[in-house]
């Protein structure tokens, strides 16, 4: 990890999140081929999905966010294409260097932030030639910068105290 220190405090962290895999057997996908830009229908609604393993299984839906409620992720998470479930990322491309992501995490529900989901969303958008290799990701909990490199997906974000406690 790369730490940026300002006034004796870590202000920013960059970490290599590894490389994604589109191989369905890596993310327990019940498919013979990669799931890239594939249409599935759940509850009479079509979803255009791209799936991968980015540390954990992720399924990305790239469209205008106002077309979806993040709660729809619950049904996609358990869709029969994913034998062990999948995280679901709803992603809107603002331009080639900026996307907005909302995440439904399998077993947890809607989240304010998901590092692997942000990385997977950028990778999916890049694979479909919608974004460049360095992308700002806006999530409900803040912003990250994701960079696609040959050695891995680099994630950079702020280091902020969100809780202190004492026992």
PDB file of C-alpha atoms in Angstrom:
ATOM      1  CA  UNK A   1       0.000   0.000   0.000  1.00  0.00           C
ATOM      2  CA  UNK A   2       1.053   3.583  -0.620  1.00  0.00           C
ATOM      3  CA  UNK A   3       0.206   6.016   2.169  1.00  0.00           C
ATOM      4  CA  UNK A   4       0.051   9.792   1.737  1.00  0.00           C
ATOM      5  CA  UNK A   5       0.800  11.546   5.038  1.00  0.00           C
ATOM      6  CA  UNK A   6      -0.184  15.166   5.707  1.00  0.00           C
ATOM      7  CA  UNK A   7       0.473  16.823   9.094  1.00  0.00           C
ATOM      8  CA  UNK A   8       1.541  13.479  10.586  1.00  0.00           C
ATOM      9  CA  UNK A   9      -1.744  11.820   9.602  1.00  0.00           C
ATOM     10  CA  UNK A  10      -2.476   9.418   6.767  1.00  0.00           C
ATOM     11  CA  UNK A  11      -4.747  11.301   4.372  1.00  0.00           C
ATOM     12  CA  UNK A  12      -4.882   8.933   1.401  1.00  0.00           C
ATOM     13  CA  UNK A  13      -4.213   5.260   0.697  1.00  0.00           C
ATOM     14  CA  UNK A  14      -3.509   3.430  -2.576  1.00  0.00           C
ATOM     15  CA  UNK A  15      -3.723  -0.346  -2.684  1.00  0.00           C
ATOM     16  CA  UNK A  16      -3.367  -2.963  -5.417  1.00  0.00           C
ATOM     17  CA  UNK A  17      -6.677  -4.842  -5.441  1.00  0.00           C
ATOM     18  CA  UNK A  18      -5.387  -7.577  -7.773  1.00  0.00           C
ATOM     19  CA  UNK A  19      -6.603  -8.567 -11.205  1.00  0.00           C
ATOM     20  CA  UNK A  20     -10.190  -9.519 -12.087  1.00  0.00           C
ATOM     21  CA  UNK A  21     -11.266 -12.833 -13.588  1.00  0.00           C
ATOM     22  CA  UNK A  22     -14.089 -13.167 -16.097  1.00  0.00           C
ATOM     23  CA  UNK A  23     -13.958 -16.985 -15.910  1.00  0.00           C
ATOM     24  CA  UNK A  24     -17.426 -18.073 -14.673  1.00  0.00           C
ATOM     25  CA  UNK A  25     -15.997 -20.989 -12.673  1.00  0.00           C
ATOM     26  CA  UNK A  26     -14.010 -18.476 -10.582  1.00  0.00           C
ATOM     27  CA  UNK A  27     -17.170 -16.712  -9.383  1.00  0.00           C
ATOM     28  CA  UNK A  28     -19.482 -19.752  -9.341  1.00  0.00           C
ATOM     29  CA  UNK A  29     -21.320 -18.626 -12.457  1.00  0.00           C
ATOM     30  CA  UNK A  30     -23.580 -21.223 -14.057  1.00  0.00           C
ATOM     31  CA  UNK A  31     -22.477 -20.299 -17.566  1.00  0.00           C
ATOM     32  CA  UNK A  32     -20.287 -21.934 -20.208  1.00  0.00           C
ATOM     33  CA  UNK A  33     -18.988 -18.558 -21.394  1.00  0.00           C
ATOM     34  CA  UNK A  34     -17.980 -15.223 -19.896  1.00  0.00           C
ATOM     35  CA  UNK A  35     -20.911 -13.093 -18.791  1.00  0.00           C
ATOM     36  CA  UNK A  36     -20.195  -9.821 -20.557  1.00  0.00           C
ATOM     37  CA  UNK A  37     -22.980  -7.467 -21.621  1.00  0.00           C
ATOM     38  CA  UNK A  38     -25.569 -10.265 -21.275  1.00  0.00           C
ATOM     39  CA  UNK A  39     -29.295  -9.637 -20.839  1.00  0.00           C
ATOM     40  CA  UNK A  40     -31.110 -11.506 -18.065  1.00  0.00           C
ATOM     41  CA  UNK A  41     -34.769 -11.167 -17.097  1.00  0.00           C
ATOM     42  CA  UNK A  42     -35.876 -11.150 -13.469  1.00  0.00           C
ATOM     43  CA  UNK A  43     -39.471 -10.382 -12.439  1.00  0.00           C
ATOM     44  CA  UNK A  44     -40.282  -9.263 -16.009  1.00  0.00           C
ATOM     45  CA  UNK A  45     -37.455  -6.718 -16.023  1.00  0.00           C
ATOM     46  CA  UNK A  46     -34.384  -6.914 -18.251  1.00  0.00           C
ATOM     47  CA  UNK A  47     -30.927  -6.315 -16.802  1.00  0.00           C
ATOM     48  CA  UNK A  48     -27.825  -5.999 -18.968  1.00  0.00           C
ATOM     49  CA  UNK A  49     -25.063  -7.554 -16.844  1.00  0.00           C
ATOM     50  CA  UNK A  50     -21.322  -8.137 -16.798  1.00  0.00           C
ATOM     51  CA  UNK A  51     -19.939 -10.479 -14.130  1.00  0.00           C
ATOM     52  CA  UNK A  52     -16.480 -11.184 -12.754  1.00  0.00           C
ATOM     53  CA  UNK A  53     -14.466 -12.158  -9.717  1.00  0.00           C
ATOM     54  CA  UNK A  54     -12.781  -9.124  -8.169  1.00  0.00           C
ATOM     55  CA  UNK A  55     -11.795 -10.814  -4.934  1.00  0.00           C
ATOM     56  CA  UNK A  56     -15.467 -11.754  -4.567  1.00  0.00           C
ATOM     57  CA  UNK A  57     -18.189 -12.237  -7.222  1.00  0.00           C
ATOM     58  CA  UNK A  58     -19.574  -9.040  -8.741  1.00  0.00           C
ATOM     59  CA  UNK A  59     -22.302  -8.393 -11.289  1.00  0.00           C
ATOM     60  CA  UNK A  60     -22.395  -4.934 -12.832  1.00  0.00           C
ATOM     61  CA  UNK A  61     -25.404  -3.249 -14.427  1.00  0.00           C
ATOM     62  CA  UNK A  62     -24.374  -0.221 -16.489  1.00  0.00           C
ATOM     63  CA  UNK A  63     -27.236   2.185 -17.134  1.00  0.00           C
ATOM     64  CA  UNK A  64     -28.856   5.321 -15.737  1.00  0.00           C
ATOM     65  CA  UNK A  65     -29.148   4.904 -11.964  1.00  0.00           C
ATOM     66  CA  UNK A  66     -32.660   6.381 -11.849  1.00  0.00           C
ATOM     67  CA  UNK A  67     -33.931   3.284 -13.695  1.00  0.00           C
ATOM     68  CA  UNK A  68     -33.151   1.049 -10.705  1.00  0.00           C
ATOM     69  CA  UNK A  69     -33.625   0.764  -6.986  1.00  0.00           C
ATOM     70  CA  UNK A  70     -30.529  -0.678  -5.322  1.00  0.00           C
ATOM     71  CA  UNK A  71     -32.909  -3.068  -3.525  1.00  0.00           C
ATOM     72  CA  UNK A  72     -33.393  -4.880  -6.848  1.00  0.00           C
ATOM     73  CA  UNK A  73     -29.939  -6.278  -6.129  1.00  0.00           C
ATOM     74  CA  UNK A  74     -31.539  -8.761  -3.720  1.00  0.00           C
ATOM     75  CA  UNK A  75     -33.175 -10.684  -6.582  1.00  0.00           C
ATOM     76  CA  UNK A  76     -30.130 -10.418  -8.857  1.00  0.00           C
ATOM     77  CA  UNK A  77     -27.854 -11.600  -6.022  1.00  0.00           C
ATOM     78  CA  UNK A  78     -29.805 -14.862  -5.826  1.00  0.00           C
ATOM     79  CA  UNK A  79     -30.467 -15.328  -9.566  1.00  0.00           C
ATOM     80  CA  UNK A  80     -29.897 -18.920 -10.703  1.00  0.00           C
ATOM     81  CA  UNK A  81     -26.923 -17.858 -12.821  1.00  0.00           C
ATOM     82  CA  UNK A  82     -24.916 -17.378  -9.599  1.00  0.00           C
ATOM     83  CA  UNK A  83     -24.789 -20.565  -7.526  1.00  0.00           C
ATOM     84  CA  UNK A  84     -23.247 -18.854  -4.482  1.00  0.00           C
ATOM     85  CA  UNK A  85     -24.699 -15.395  -4.972  1.00  0.00           C
ATOM     86  CA  UNK A  86     -23.114 -12.225  -6.291  1.00  0.00           C
ATOM     87  CA  UNK A  87     -22.625  -8.633  -5.231  1.00  0.00           C
ATOM     88  CA  UNK A  88     -24.555  -6.300  -7.523  1.00  0.00           C
ATOM     89  CA  UNK A  89     -23.238  -2.914  -8.651  1.00  0.00           C
ATOM     90  CA  UNK A  90     -25.532  -0.420 -10.357  1.00  0.00           C
ATOM     91  CA  UNK A  91     -23.291   1.873 -12.379  1.00  0.00           C
ATOM     92  CA  UNK A  92     -23.886   5.056 -14.358  1.00  0.00           C
ATOM     93  CA  UNK A  93     -21.184   6.383 -16.680  1.00  0.00           C
ATOM     94  CA  UNK A  94     -20.958  10.178 -16.482  1.00  0.00           C
ATOM     95  CA  UNK A  95     -17.983  10.438 -18.863  1.00  0.00           C
ATOM     96  CA  UNK A  96     -14.827   8.480 -19.735  1.00  0.00           C
ATOM     97  CA  UNK A  97     -13.240   9.403 -16.385  1.00  0.00           C
ATOM     98  CA  UNK A  98     -16.195   9.378 -13.967  1.00  0.00           C
ATOM     99  CA  UNK A  99     -18.823   6.839 -12.914  1.00  0.00           C
ATOM    100  CA  UNK A 100     -21.376   6.666 -10.107  1.00  0.00           C
ATOM    101  CA  UNK A 101     -21.895   3.318  -8.349  1.00  0.00           C
ATOM    102  CA  UNK A 102     -24.447   1.983  -5.876  1.00  0.00           C
ATOM    103  CA  UNK A 103     -23.794  -1.481  -4.439  1.00  0.00           C
ATOM    104  CA  UNK A 104     -25.920  -4.309  -3.090  1.00  0.00           C
ATOM    105  CA  UNK A 105     -23.624  -6.701  -1.205  1.00  0.00           C
ATOM    106  CA  UNK A 106     -24.681 -10.323  -1.039  1.00  0.00           C
ATOM    107  CA  UNK A 107     -25.886 -11.147   2.425  1.00  0.00           C
ATOM    108  CA  UNK A 108     -25.578  -7.536   3.629  1.00  0.00           C
ATOM    109  CA  UNK A 109     -27.784  -5.337   1.435  1.00  0.00           C
ATOM    110  CA  UNK A 110     -27.175  -1.788   0.253  1.00  0.00           C
ATOM    111  CA  UNK A 111     -23.824  -0.340   1.325  1.00  0.00           C
ATOM    112  CA  UNK A 112     -22.288   3.130   1.433  1.00  0.00           C
ATOM    113  CA  UNK A 113     -19.027   1.919  -0.098  1.00  0.00           C
ATOM    114  CA  UNK A 114     -17.550  -1.177  -1.697  1.00  0.00           C
ATOM    115  CA  UNK A 115     -13.933  -1.142  -2.846  1.00  0.00           C
ATOM    116  CA  UNK A 116     -14.090  -4.370  -4.839  1.00  0.00           C
ATOM    117  CA  UNK A 117     -17.408  -3.245  -6.334  1.00  0.00           C
ATOM    118  CA  UNK A 118     -15.953   0.090  -7.397  1.00  0.00           C
ATOM    119  CA  UNK A 119     -13.006  -1.704  -8.992  1.00  0.00           C
ATOM    120  CA  UNK A 120     -15.265  -4.244 -10.727  1.00  0.00           C
ATOM    121  CA  UNK A 121     -17.498  -1.460 -12.052  1.00  0.00           C
ATOM    122  CA  UNK A 122     -14.548   0.384 -13.606  1.00  0.00           C
ATOM    123  CA  UNK A 123     -13.200  -2.874 -15.086  1.00  0.00           C
ATOM    124  CA  UNK A 124     -16.614  -3.711 -16.615  1.00  0.00           C
ATOM    125  CA  UNK A 125     -17.008  -0.215 -18.067  1.00  0.00           C
ATOM    126  CA  UNK A 126     -13.457  -0.319 -19.437  1.00  0.00           C
ATOM    127  CA  UNK A 127     -14.000  -3.762 -20.989  1.00  0.00           C
ATOM    128  CA  UNK A 128     -17.000  -2.307 -22.837  1.00  0.00           C
ATOM    129  CA  UNK A 129     -14.880   0.732 -23.878  1.00  0.00           C
ATOM    130  CA  UNK A 130     -17.015   3.181 -21.905  1.00  0.00           C
ATOM    131  CA  UNK A 131     -14.238   4.574 -19.691  1.00  0.00           C
ATOM    132  CA  UNK A 132     -10.479   5.103 -19.748  1.00  0.00           C
ATOM    133  CA  UNK A 133      -7.937   3.439 -17.424  1.00  0.00           C
ATOM    134  CA  UNK A 134      -8.147   6.065 -14.654  1.00  0.00           C
ATOM    135  CA  UNK A 135     -11.653   6.732 -13.347  1.00  0.00           C
ATOM    136  CA  UNK A 136     -13.182   8.681 -10.463  1.00  0.00           C
ATOM    137  CA  UNK A 137     -15.891   6.604  -8.766  1.00  0.00           C
ATOM    138  CA  UNK A 138     -18.582   8.383  -6.778  1.00  0.00           C
ATOM    139  CA  UNK A 139     -20.252   6.129  -4.203  1.00  0.00           C
ATOM    140  CA  UNK A 140     -22.715   7.063  -1.445  1.00  0.00           C
ATOM    141  CA  UNK A 141     -19.843   7.083   1.074  1.00  0.00           C
ATOM    142  CA  UNK A 142     -17.484   9.320  -0.918  1.00  0.00           C
ATOM    143  CA  UNK A 143     -15.102   9.065  -3.856  1.00  0.00           C
ATOM    144  CA  UNK A 144     -12.374   6.702  -4.998  1.00  0.00           C
ATOM    145  CA  UNK A 145      -9.955   6.764  -7.899  1.00  0.00           C
ATOM    146  CA  UNK A 146      -9.492   3.473  -9.711  1.00  0.00           C
ATOM    147  CA  UNK A 147      -6.636   2.840 -12.138  1.00  0.00           C
ATOM    148  CA  UNK A 148      -6.384  -0.224 -14.365  1.00  0.00           C
ATOM    149  CA  UNK A 149      -2.767  -1.383 -14.760  1.00  0.00           C
ATOM    150  CA  UNK A 150      -1.147  -4.568 -16.062  1.00  0.00           C
ATOM    151  CA  UNK A 151      -0.108  -5.494 -12.512  1.00  0.00           C
ATOM    152  CA  UNK A 152      -3.516  -4.969 -10.918  1.00  0.00           C
ATOM    153  CA  UNK A 153      -6.389  -2.631 -10.238  1.00  0.00           C
ATOM    154  CA  UNK A 154      -5.135   0.264  -8.114  1.00  0.00           C
ATOM    155  CA  UNK A 155      -7.651   1.823  -5.728  1.00  0.00           C
ATOM    156  CA  UNK A 156      -6.993   5.200  -4.104  1.00  0.00           C
ATOM    157  CA  UNK A 157      -9.183   6.794  -1.491  1.00  0.00           C
ATOM    158  CA  UNK A 158      -9.195   9.019   1.562  1.00  0.00           C
ATOM    159  CA  UNK A 159      -8.188   7.772   4.998  1.00  0.00           C
ATOM    160  CA  UNK A 160     -10.782   9.121   7.400  1.00  0.00           C
ATOM    161  CA  UNK A 161     -11.656   8.368  10.997  1.00  0.00           C
ATOM    162  CA  UNK A 162     -15.269   7.225  11.037  1.00  0.00           C
ATOM    163  CA  UNK A 163     -15.438   5.911  14.594  1.00  0.00           C
ATOM    164  CA  UNK A 164     -13.481   5.910  17.825  1.00  0.00           C
ATOM    165  CA  UNK A 165     -14.335   3.850  20.846  1.00  0.00           C
ATOM    166  CA  UNK A 166     -13.114   2.713  24.203  1.00  0.00           C
ATOM    167  CA  UNK A 167     -13.656  -0.474  26.151  1.00  0.00           C
TER     168      UNK A 167
END
